[in-house]
Amino acid sequence: MSELGAATPRKDADPQVRGTAAYGVDVSLPGMIHGAILRSPVAKGRIRRLDTSKAEAMPGVWAVVTATDAPSHRTGLKIRDERVFAAGSVSFEGEPLAAVAAESRDLARRAVAAIEVDIEEEQPVVDMDYALTDDAPLVHPEWQAYEPVGDDFPRGGNVCADMSSDPGGVEEAFAGADHIIEDEYRSQRQYQAYLEPKGVVAVYEGGRYTVHIAHQYPFRVRDRLAEILGISSSDVRIVGHHIGGGFGAKLDVSLEPYAALLARATGRPVKIVNERSEDLITCQSREDAIFRVRSAVSSDGRILGREIDVLIGAGAAGTDGPYLASIAFILAGAPYRVGPTRVRCRSVYTNTAPTGAYRGVSGTHIIFGLERHTDHIAQALGMDRREFRLKNLITDGDTLLNGQELPDA
């Protein structure tokens, strides 16, 4: 019997509608204590002093952990450029400096406030165009020592991924054009705004970790947490719970390493839940972008060739920036016939929180820019916008820029 056209109830629908669903923030275990994180108040600077003695002396505080208590190696999704805690310097506002475990969430936060930190603030790099200049300080001066995860890719300086494609014939297309239309579009970061903030409960027992999460990608958390802690993936057990929204923001580790370190230090289950303000400043949101495009066009409304240059903001860590940078090649030509097209997309380090996935990853700013640019071309030619699109629309048998043939466009 075919399932096509039949209603299929979601397995999680009943408990969610009835209000009985247990989300990640609802997890409570016997003997559980609470954690909180001290985060950098500045975007860039040298750590001159980090004194946790007052926090450690507070009654009800079980443990305080810093970079000296955590593995020092770097990890990452596509390039190993991240540490658990800032050590020596900070590279974005909200970067973790220390974590506290205490009898209550309120006490943990008061203990965090008691930690004395002195950071010599430096001028951050926050503008992508400036980050690419010779005068810009490097967000990661030691970038050459960072190892890629899997195959390496072009990178250098404040560029953590440089993806480009030039099929040839672009200059000839522009030389033969009746019109050259050029535009620049900018988009800002977008926070996924899920209702349930990020949270975790970690247990350390018998040399193994059990981690309770509400997450879109539990297996990635298992493997990434194991990599961060320097242990085998088989020593990490993930327990998934109902997710109060994610939309791409809950695809990588966030609070899990800190809860795990505190659980190991205290021997108690440790729960950490972000305040909304923490989520806002540290969430791997959709990247900011600068989209530059110029098209060679004939007087009768044909797109003869095109050149596209995209900058996307990685923030202070590459995360999945190299993957995101490659999406420009898939979308740069669709859904129109555009002739030979040169594409370059760079993921740029800045002293801002690392970015990540959001529904339609990297596609929104590209499609936004391309469609506004298409309107501009039609206007410049004096053509109806709809008719111009139909004239250049891909048809059956056409090939996308990545070489994919469309038998049924």
One Martini backbone bead per residue (centre of mass of N, CA, C, O) as a GRO file, in nm:
protein
  409
    1MET     BB    1   0.095   0.037   0.024
    2SER     BB    2   0.072   0.361  -0.028
    3GLU     BB    3   0.194   0.672   0.128
    4LEU     BB    4   0.091   0.850  -0.075
    5GLY     BB    5  -0.124   1.098   0.060
    6ALA     BB    6  -0.085   1.015   0.347
    7ALA     BB    7  -0.130   1.040   0.677
    8THR     BB    8   0.149   1.114   0.910
    9PRO     BB    9   0.212   1.091   1.218
   10ARG     BB   10   0.382   1.227   1.456
   11LYS     BB   11   0.556   1.097   1.724
   12ASP     BB   12   0.572   1.396   1.885
   13ALA     BB   13   0.284   1.527   1.891
   14ASP     BB   14   0.130   1.444   2.148
   15PRO     BB   15   0.325   1.552   2.377
   16GLN     BB   16   0.330   1.843   2.270
   17VAL     BB   17   0.026   1.909   2.283
   18ARG     BB   18   0.001   1.811   2.598
   19GLY     BB   19   0.277   1.893   2.760
   20THR     BB   20   0.477   1.616   2.811
   21ALA     BB   21   0.729   1.701   2.695
   22ALA     BB   22   1.085   1.647   2.713
   23TYR     BB   23   1.321   1.868   2.727
   24GLY     BB   24   1.635   1.962   2.774
   25VAL     BB   25   1.557   2.176   3.007
   26ASP     BB   26   1.401   1.935   3.183
   27VAL     BB   27   1.640   1.799   3.287
   28SER     BB   28   1.662   1.577   3.581
   29LEU     BB   29   1.898   1.468   3.827
   30PRO     BB   30   2.035   1.309   4.063
   31GLY     BB   31   2.258   1.536   4.212
   32MET     BB   32   2.229   1.793   4.063
   33ILE     BB   33   2.408   2.053   3.917
   34HIS     BB   34   2.536   2.383   3.826
   35GLY     BB   35   2.619   2.584   3.542
   36ALA     BB   36   2.865   2.835   3.433
   37ILE     BB   37   2.987   3.107   3.217
   38LEU     BB   38   3.273   3.278   3.141
   39ARG     BB   39   3.284   3.569   2.940
   40SER     BB   40   3.392   3.774   2.717
   41PRO     BB   41   3.360   4.137   2.704
   42VAL     BB   42   3.550   4.118   2.452
   43ALA     BB   43   3.680   4.080   2.122
   44LYS     BB   44   3.985   4.182   2.198
   45GLY     BB   45   4.269   4.034   2.381
   46ARG     BB   46   4.472   4.024   2.669
   47ILE     BB   47   4.538   3.803   2.922
   48ARG     BB   48   4.650   3.907   3.244
   49ARG     BB   49   4.400   3.802   3.432
   50LEU     BB   50   4.281   3.497   3.627
   51ASP     BB   51   4.074   3.492   3.919
   52THR     BB   52   3.916   3.212   4.111
   53SER     BB   53   3.924   3.219   4.430
   54LYS     BB   54   3.650   3.342   4.516
   55ALA     BB   55   3.472   3.129   4.383
   56GLU     BB   56   3.596   2.874   4.527
   57ALA     BB   57   3.515   2.992   4.830
   58MET     BB   58   3.229   2.946   4.785
   59PRO     BB   59   2.956   2.827   4.906
   60GLY     BB   60   2.857   2.560   4.681
   61VAL     BB   61   3.118   2.533   4.525
   62TRP     BB   62   3.271   2.275   4.332
   63ALA     BB   63   3.386   2.422   4.056
   64VAL     BB   64   3.673   2.542   3.857
   65VAL     BB   65   3.732   2.599   3.507
   66THR     BB   66   4.001   2.615   3.271
   67ALA     BB   67   4.254   2.592   3.050
   68THR     BB   68   4.427   2.420   3.264
   69ASP     BB   69   4.173   2.187   3.267
   70ALA     BB   70   4.208   2.160   2.955
   71PRO     BB   71   4.242   2.091   2.655
   72SER     BB   72   4.478   2.241   2.407
   73HIS     BB   73   4.372   2.148   2.160
   74ARG     BB   74   4.254   2.171   1.837
   75THR     BB   75   3.935   2.218   1.678
   76GLY     BB   76   3.691   2.113   1.414
   77LEU     BB   77   3.504   2.070   1.134
   78LYS     BB   78   3.735   2.176   0.894
   79ILE     BB   79   3.914   2.338   1.111
   80ARG     BB   80   4.172   2.362   1.357
   81ASP     BB   81   4.065   2.669   1.551
   82GLU     BB   82   3.970   2.551   1.840
   83ARG     BB   83   3.896   2.614   2.181
   84VAL     BB   84   3.756   2.581   2.477
   85PHE     BB   85   3.948   2.801   2.594
   86ALA     BB   86   4.085   3.078   2.654
   87ALA     BB   87   4.446   3.148   2.576
   88GLY     BB   88   4.597   3.464   2.635
   89SER     BB   89   4.343   3.517   2.439
   90VAL     BB   90   4.089   3.695   2.261
   91SER     BB   91   3.838   3.679   1.966
   92PHE     BB   92   3.550   3.713   2.123
   93GLU     BB   93   3.252   3.789   2.226
   94GLY     BB   94   3.188   3.516   2.458
   95GLU     BB   95   3.434   3.376   2.520
   96PRO     BB   96   3.550   3.131   2.704
   97LEU     BB   97   3.722   3.128   3.037
   98ALA     BB   98   3.507   2.986   3.237
   99ALA     BB   99   3.378   2.733   3.476
  100VAL     BB  100   3.090   2.664   3.689
  101ALA     BB  101   3.002   2.471   3.986
  102ALA     BB  102   2.681   2.448   4.160
  103GLU     BB  103   2.396   2.411   4.350
  104SER     BB  104   2.306   2.662   4.171
  105ARG     BB  105   2.244   2.880   3.925
  106ASP     BB  106   2.278   3.139   4.085
  107LEU     BB  107   2.550   3.066   4.215
  108ALA     BB  108   2.709   3.023   3.956
  109ARG     BB  109   2.673   3.321   3.860
  110ARG     BB  110   2.804   3.453   4.109
  111ALA     BB  111   3.077   3.314   4.070
  112VAL     BB  112   3.141   3.434   3.797
  113ALA     BB  113   3.135   3.733   3.902
  114ALA     BB  114   3.393   3.674   4.104
  115ILE     BB  115   3.571   3.670   3.875
  116GLU     BB  116   3.891   3.784   3.792
  117VAL     BB  117   3.941   4.002   3.505
  118ASP     BB  118   4.219   4.093   3.279
  119ILE     BB  119   4.193   4.285   2.975
  120GLU     BB  120   4.376   4.382   2.700
  121GLU     BB  121   4.254   4.581   2.481
  122GLU     BB  122   4.183   4.550   2.133
  123GLN     BB  123   4.153   4.597   1.804
  124PRO     BB  124   3.911   4.486   1.614
  125VAL     BB  125   3.800   4.266   1.355
  126VAL     BB  126   3.478   4.337   1.172
  127ASP     BB  127   3.561   4.390   0.874
  128MET     BB  128   3.593   4.226   0.581
  129ASP     BB  129   3.743   4.421   0.398
  130TYR     BB  130   3.964   4.483   0.608
  131ALA     BB  131   4.061   4.185   0.657
  132LEU     BB  132   4.194   4.183   0.346
  133THR     BB  133   4.406   4.364   0.423
  134ASP     BB  134   4.740   4.436   0.496
  135ASP     BB  135   4.667   4.602   0.774
  136ALA     BB  136   4.537   4.371   0.903
  137PRO     BB  137   4.494   4.190   1.156
  138LEU     BB  138   4.522   3.877   1.281
  139VAL     BB  139   4.309   3.658   1.420
  140HIS     BB  140   4.525   3.418   1.324
  141PRO     BB  141   4.860   3.408   1.337
  142GLU     BB  142   4.861   3.063   1.338
  143TRP     BB  143   4.711   2.941   1.078
  144GLN     BB  144   4.932   2.747   0.949
  145ALA     BB  145   4.895   2.527   1.193
  146TYR     BB  146   4.629   2.447   1.092
  147GLU     BB  147   4.427   2.174   1.057
  148PRO     BB  148   4.265   1.991   0.848
  149VAL     BB  149   3.958   1.827   0.776
  150GLY     BB  150   4.090   1.654   0.561
  151ASP     BB  151   4.092   1.826   0.305
  152ASP     BB  152   4.236   2.076   0.171
  153PHE     BB  153   4.230   2.442   0.128
  154PRO     BB  154   4.211   2.750   0.040
  155ARG     BB  155   4.421   2.972   0.243
  156GLY     BB  156   4.469   3.294   0.429
  157GLY     BB  157   4.493   3.461   0.693
  158ASN     BB  158   4.158   3.590   0.698
  159VAL     BB  159   4.122   3.325   0.518
  160CYS     BB  160   3.957   3.007   0.558
  161ALA     BB  161   3.820   3.026   0.257
  162ASP     BB  162   3.894   2.975  -0.108
  163MET     BB  163   3.656   2.986  -0.361
  164SER     BB  164   3.698   2.899  -0.717
  165SER     BB  165   3.578   2.986  -1.064
  166ASP     BB  166   3.715   2.956  -1.414
  167PRO     BB  167   3.608   2.879  -1.745
  168GLY     BB  168   3.620   3.098  -1.930
  169GLY     BB  169   3.514   3.380  -2.138
  170VAL     BB  170   3.449   3.636  -1.970
  171GLU     BB  171   3.601   3.869  -2.107
  172GLU     BB  172   3.463   3.833  -2.383
  173ALA     BB  173   3.175   3.891  -2.286
  174PHE     BB  174   3.233   4.185  -2.195
  175ALA     BB  175   3.347   4.291  -2.467
  176GLY     BB  176   3.051   4.211  -2.620
  177ALA     BB  177   2.882   4.410  -2.465
  178ASP     BB  178   2.623   4.649  -2.430
  179HIS     BB  179   2.604   4.579  -2.117
  180ILE     BB  180   2.701   4.675  -1.773
  181ILE     BB  181   2.606   4.527  -1.468
  182GLU     BB  182   2.633   4.659  -1.126
  183ASP     BB  183   2.653   4.513  -0.785
  184GLU     BB  184   2.573   4.557  -0.424
  185TYR     BB  185   2.524   4.334  -0.139
  186ARG     BB  186   2.396   4.328   0.203
  187SER     BB  187   2.413   4.111   0.492
  188GLN     BB  188   2.311   4.003   0.792
  189ARG     BB  189   2.275   3.854   1.065
  190GLN     BB  190   2.095   3.549   1.185
  191TYR     BB  191   1.886   3.451   1.429
  192GLN     BB  192   1.697   3.163   1.497
  193ALA     BB  193   1.494   3.187   1.747
  194TYR     BB  194   1.457   2.976   1.945
  195LEU     BB  195   1.288   2.889   2.234
  196GLU     BB  196   1.514   2.689   2.317
  197PRO     BB  197   1.778   2.699   2.476
  198LYS     BB  198   2.078   2.605   2.532
  199GLY     BB  199   2.146   2.266   2.661
  200VAL     BB  200   2.285   2.057   2.941
  201VAL     BB  201   2.362   1.716   3.058
  202ALA     BB  202   2.630   1.583   3.257
  203VAL     BB  203   2.797   1.258   3.293
  204TYR     BB  204   3.045   1.102   3.514
  205GLU     BB  205   3.121   0.744   3.470
  206GLY     BB  206   3.361   0.515   3.447
  207GLY     BB  207   3.502   0.700   3.207
  208ARG     BB  208   3.216   0.808   3.116
  209TYR     BB  209   2.978   0.979   2.906
  210THR     BB  210   2.661   1.142   2.971
  211VAL     BB  211   2.452   1.319   2.730
  212HIS     BB  212   2.205   1.568   2.749
  213ILE     BB  213   1.999   1.661   2.462
  214ALA     BB  214   1.884   1.917   2.220
  215HIS     BB  215   1.937   1.792   1.893
  216GLN     BB  216   2.012   1.761   1.540
  217TYR     BB  217   2.323   1.609   1.594
  218PRO     BB  218   2.426   1.369   1.794
  219PHE     BB  219   2.679   1.240   1.650
  220ARG     BB  220   2.843   1.497   1.641
  221VAL     BB  221   2.864   1.543   1.942
  222ARG     BB  222   3.010   1.287   2.008
  223ASP     BB  223   3.264   1.332   1.822
  224ARG     BB  224   3.341   1.620   1.914
  225LEU     BB  225   3.370   1.564   2.215
  226ALA     BB  226   3.587   1.351   2.190
  227GLU     BB  227   3.793   1.534   2.051
  228ILE     BB  228   3.813   1.750   2.272
  229LEU     BB  229   3.882   1.532   2.513
  230GLY     BB  230   4.056   1.286   2.399
  231ILE     BB  231   3.852   1.051   2.311
  232SER     BB  232   3.639   0.811   2.260
  233SER     BB  233   3.328   0.773   2.124
  234SER     BB  234   3.257   0.523   2.319
  235ASP     BB  235   3.274   0.737   2.580
  236VAL     BB  236   3.001   0.848   2.445
  237ARG     BB  237   2.669   0.929   2.549
  238ILE     BB  238   2.365   1.001   2.383
  239VAL     BB  239   2.071   1.192   2.489
  240GLY     BB  240   1.771   1.254   2.347
  241HIS     BB  241   1.545   1.531   2.306
  242HIS     BB  242   1.333   1.750   2.281
  243ILE     BB  243   1.305   2.022   2.042
  244GLY     BB  244   1.299   2.388   2.073
  245GLY     BB  245   1.444   2.433   1.828
  246GLY     BB  246   1.697   2.527   1.551
  247PHE     BB  247   1.756   2.577   1.227
  248GLY     BB  248   2.094   2.497   1.257
  249ALA     BB  249   2.208   2.576   1.555
  250LYS     BB  250   2.200   2.242   1.635
  251LEU     BB  251   2.501   2.102   1.494
  252ASP     BB  252   2.692   2.170   1.734
  253VAL     BB  253   2.883   2.236   1.969
  254SER     BB  254   2.873   2.409   2.301
  255LEU     BB  255   2.815   2.313   2.624
  256GLU     BB  256   2.926   2.020   2.656
  257PRO     BB  257   3.231   2.049   2.747
  258TYR     BB  258   3.168   2.199   3.020
  259ALA     BB  259   2.991   1.988   3.153
  260ALA     BB  260   3.198   1.758   3.136
  261LEU     BB  261   3.427   1.887   3.303
  262LEU     BB  262   3.252   1.931   3.560
  263ALA     BB  263   3.169   1.637   3.604
  264ARG     BB  264   3.459   1.532   3.644
  265ALA     BB  265   3.537   1.732   3.883
  266THR     BB  266   3.270   1.643   4.077
  267GLY     BB  267   3.080   1.375   4.026
  268ARG     BB  268   2.839   1.531   3.894
  269PRO     BB  269   2.570   1.635   3.764
  270VAL     BB  270   2.558   1.881   3.489
  271LYS     BB  271   2.389   2.194   3.434
  272ILE     BB  272   2.341   2.387   3.125
  273VAL     BB  273   2.191   2.714   3.059
  274ASN     BB  274   2.116   2.955   2.862
  275GLU     BB  275   2.091   3.261   2.822
  276ARG     BB  276   1.970   3.462   2.589
  277SER     BB  277   2.219   3.647   2.568
  278GLU     BB  278   2.417   3.415   2.510
  279ASP     BB  279   2.288   3.316   2.253
  280LEU     BB  280   2.317   3.581   2.088
  281ILE     BB  281   2.648   3.604   2.112
  282THR     BB  282   2.715   3.269   2.035
  283CYS     BB  283   2.561   3.187   1.809
  284GLN     BB  284   2.546   3.008   1.504
  285SER     BB  285   2.473   3.207   1.278
  286ARG     BB  286   2.407   3.363   1.019
  287GLU     BB  287   2.590   3.496   0.786
  288ASP     BB  288   2.748   3.747   0.676
  289ALA     BB  289   2.732   3.952   0.363
  290ILE     BB  290   2.901   4.006   0.041
  291PHE     BB  291   2.754   4.095  -0.280
  292ARG     BB  292   2.912   4.071  -0.600
  293VAL     BB  293   2.792   4.187  -0.930
  294ARG     BB  294   2.846   4.120  -1.289
  295SER     BB  295   2.695   4.189  -1.615
  296ALA     BB  296   2.666   4.068  -1.944
  297VAL     BB  297   2.465   4.245  -2.192
  298SER     BB  298   2.227   4.249  -2.425
  299SER     BB  299   1.987   4.432  -2.591
  300ASP     BB  300   1.791   4.160  -2.609
  301GLY     BB  301   1.834   4.007  -2.312
  302ARG     BB  302   2.119   3.868  -2.274
  303ILE     BB  303   2.329   3.666  -2.081
  304LEU     BB  304   2.678   3.643  -2.144
  305GLY     BB  305   2.795   3.714  -1.850
  306ARG     BB  306   2.978   3.658  -1.527
  307GLU     BB  307   3.052   3.813  -1.198
  308ILE     BB  308   3.137   3.673  -0.869
  309ASP     BB  309   3.157   3.812  -0.528
  310VAL     BB  310   3.203   3.654  -0.202
  311LEU     BB  311   3.139   3.738   0.143
  312ILE     BB  312   3.181   3.549   0.446
  313GLY     BB  313   3.118   3.518   0.788
  314ALA     BB  314   3.294   3.331   1.029
  315GLY     BB  315   3.458   3.462   1.234
  316ALA     BB  316   3.672   3.305   1.483
  317ALA     BB  317   3.566   3.047   1.314
  318GLY     BB  318   3.514   2.820   1.059
  319THR     BB  319   3.368   2.569   1.082
  320ASP     BB  320   3.150   2.552   0.787
  321GLY     BB  321   3.265   2.760   0.575
  322PRO     BB  322   3.368   2.583   0.334
  323TYR     BB  323   3.088   2.478   0.263
  324LEU     BB  324   2.943   2.752   0.226
  325ALA     BB  325   3.134   2.862  -0.004
  326SER     BB  326   3.036   2.639  -0.226
  327ILE     BB  327   2.734   2.730  -0.289
  328ALA     BB  328   2.780   2.947  -0.508
  329PHE     BB  329   2.817   2.741  -0.751
  330ILE     BB  330   2.517   2.642  -0.757
  331LEU     BB  331   2.360   2.943  -0.759
  332ALA     BB  332   2.486   3.150  -0.970
  333GLY     BB  333   2.301   3.045  -1.233
  334ALA     BB  334   2.045   3.007  -1.098
  335PRO     BB  335   1.761   2.998  -1.324
  336TYR     BB  336   1.980   3.100  -1.545
  337ARG     BB  337   2.120   3.199  -1.837
  338VAL     BB  338   2.478   3.327  -1.821
  339GLY     BB  339   2.715   3.207  -1.910
  340PRO     BB  340   3.013   3.277  -1.840
  341THR     BB  341   3.133   3.216  -1.493
  342ARG     BB  342   3.275   3.393  -1.228
  343VAL     BB  343   3.371   3.251  -0.906
  344ARG     BB  344   3.388   3.392  -0.562
  345CYS     BB  345   3.442   3.253  -0.223
  346ARG     BB  346   3.482   3.395   0.109
  347SER     BB  347   3.593   3.306   0.428
  348VAL     BB  348   3.594   3.530   0.713
  349TYR     BB  349   3.783   3.650   0.954
  350THR     BB  350   3.666   3.763   1.279
  351ASN     BB  351   3.589   3.942   1.590
  352THR     BB  352   3.353   3.712   1.609
  353ALA     BB  353   3.120   3.507   1.623
  354PRO     BB  354   3.061   3.216   1.516
  355THR     BB  355   2.923   3.066   1.249
  356GLY     BB  356   2.645   2.902   1.056
  357ALA     BB  357   2.354   2.749   1.039
  358TYR     BB  358   2.068   2.806   0.820
  359ARG     BB  359   1.816   2.803   0.655
  360GLY     BB  360   1.955   2.809   0.351
  361VAL     BB  361   2.252   2.790   0.330
  362SER     BB  362   2.390   3.070   0.167
  363GLY     BB  363   2.131   3.130  -0.026
  364THR     BB  364   1.988   3.397   0.050
  365HIS     BB  365   2.201   3.616  -0.038
  366ILE     BB  366   2.231   3.516  -0.328
  367ILE     BB  367   1.937   3.531  -0.426
  368PHE     BB  368   1.885   3.818  -0.350
  369GLY     BB  369   2.107   3.941  -0.531
  370LEU     BB  370   2.023   3.817  -0.804
  371GLU     BB  371   1.726   3.931  -0.815
  372ARG     BB  372   1.799   4.229  -0.793
  373HIS     BB  373   1.985   4.226  -1.039
  374THR     BB  374   1.767   4.142  -1.240
  375ASP     BB  375   1.598   4.395  -1.207
  376HIS     BB  376   1.818   4.592  -1.301
  377ILE     BB  377   1.849   4.489  -1.585
  378ALA     BB  378   1.560   4.531  -1.682
  379GLN     BB  379   1.557   4.834  -1.629
  380ALA     BB  380   1.800   4.910  -1.815
  381LEU     BB  381   1.639   4.775  -2.076
  382GLY     BB  382   1.318   4.815  -2.054
  383MET     BB  383   1.205   4.557  -1.915
  384ASP     BB  384   1.019   4.319  -1.810
  385ARG     BB  385   1.083   4.121  -1.548
  386ARG     BB  386   0.935   3.865  -1.637
  387GLU     BB  387   1.031   3.851  -1.934
  388PHE     BB  388   1.331   3.838  -1.871
  389ARG     BB  389   1.324   3.571  -1.718
  390LEU     BB  390   1.196   3.392  -1.940
  391LYS     BB  391   1.425   3.439  -2.151
  392ASN     BB  392   1.657   3.311  -1.926
  393LEU     BB  393   1.548   3.046  -1.868
  394ILE     BB  394   1.586   2.744  -1.794
  395THR     BB  395   1.602   2.430  -1.968
  396ASP     BB  396   1.590   2.152  -2.108
  397GLY     BB  397   1.939   2.049  -2.101
  398ASP     BB  398   2.066   2.223  -1.921
  399THR     BB  399   2.358   2.365  -1.751
  400LEU     BB  400   2.518   2.402  -1.481
  401LEU     BB  401   2.805   2.527  -1.339
  402ASN     BB  402   2.866   2.224  -1.211
  403GLY     BB  403   2.758   2.024  -1.465
  404GLN     BB  404   2.458   1.989  -1.431
  405GLU     BB  405   2.211   1.818  -1.586
  406LEU     BB  406   1.868   1.910  -1.707
  407PRO     BB  407   1.617   1.715  -1.823
  408ASP     BB  408   1.408   1.858  -1.592
  409ALA     BB  409   1.360   2.195  -1.534
   0.00000   0.00000   0.00000
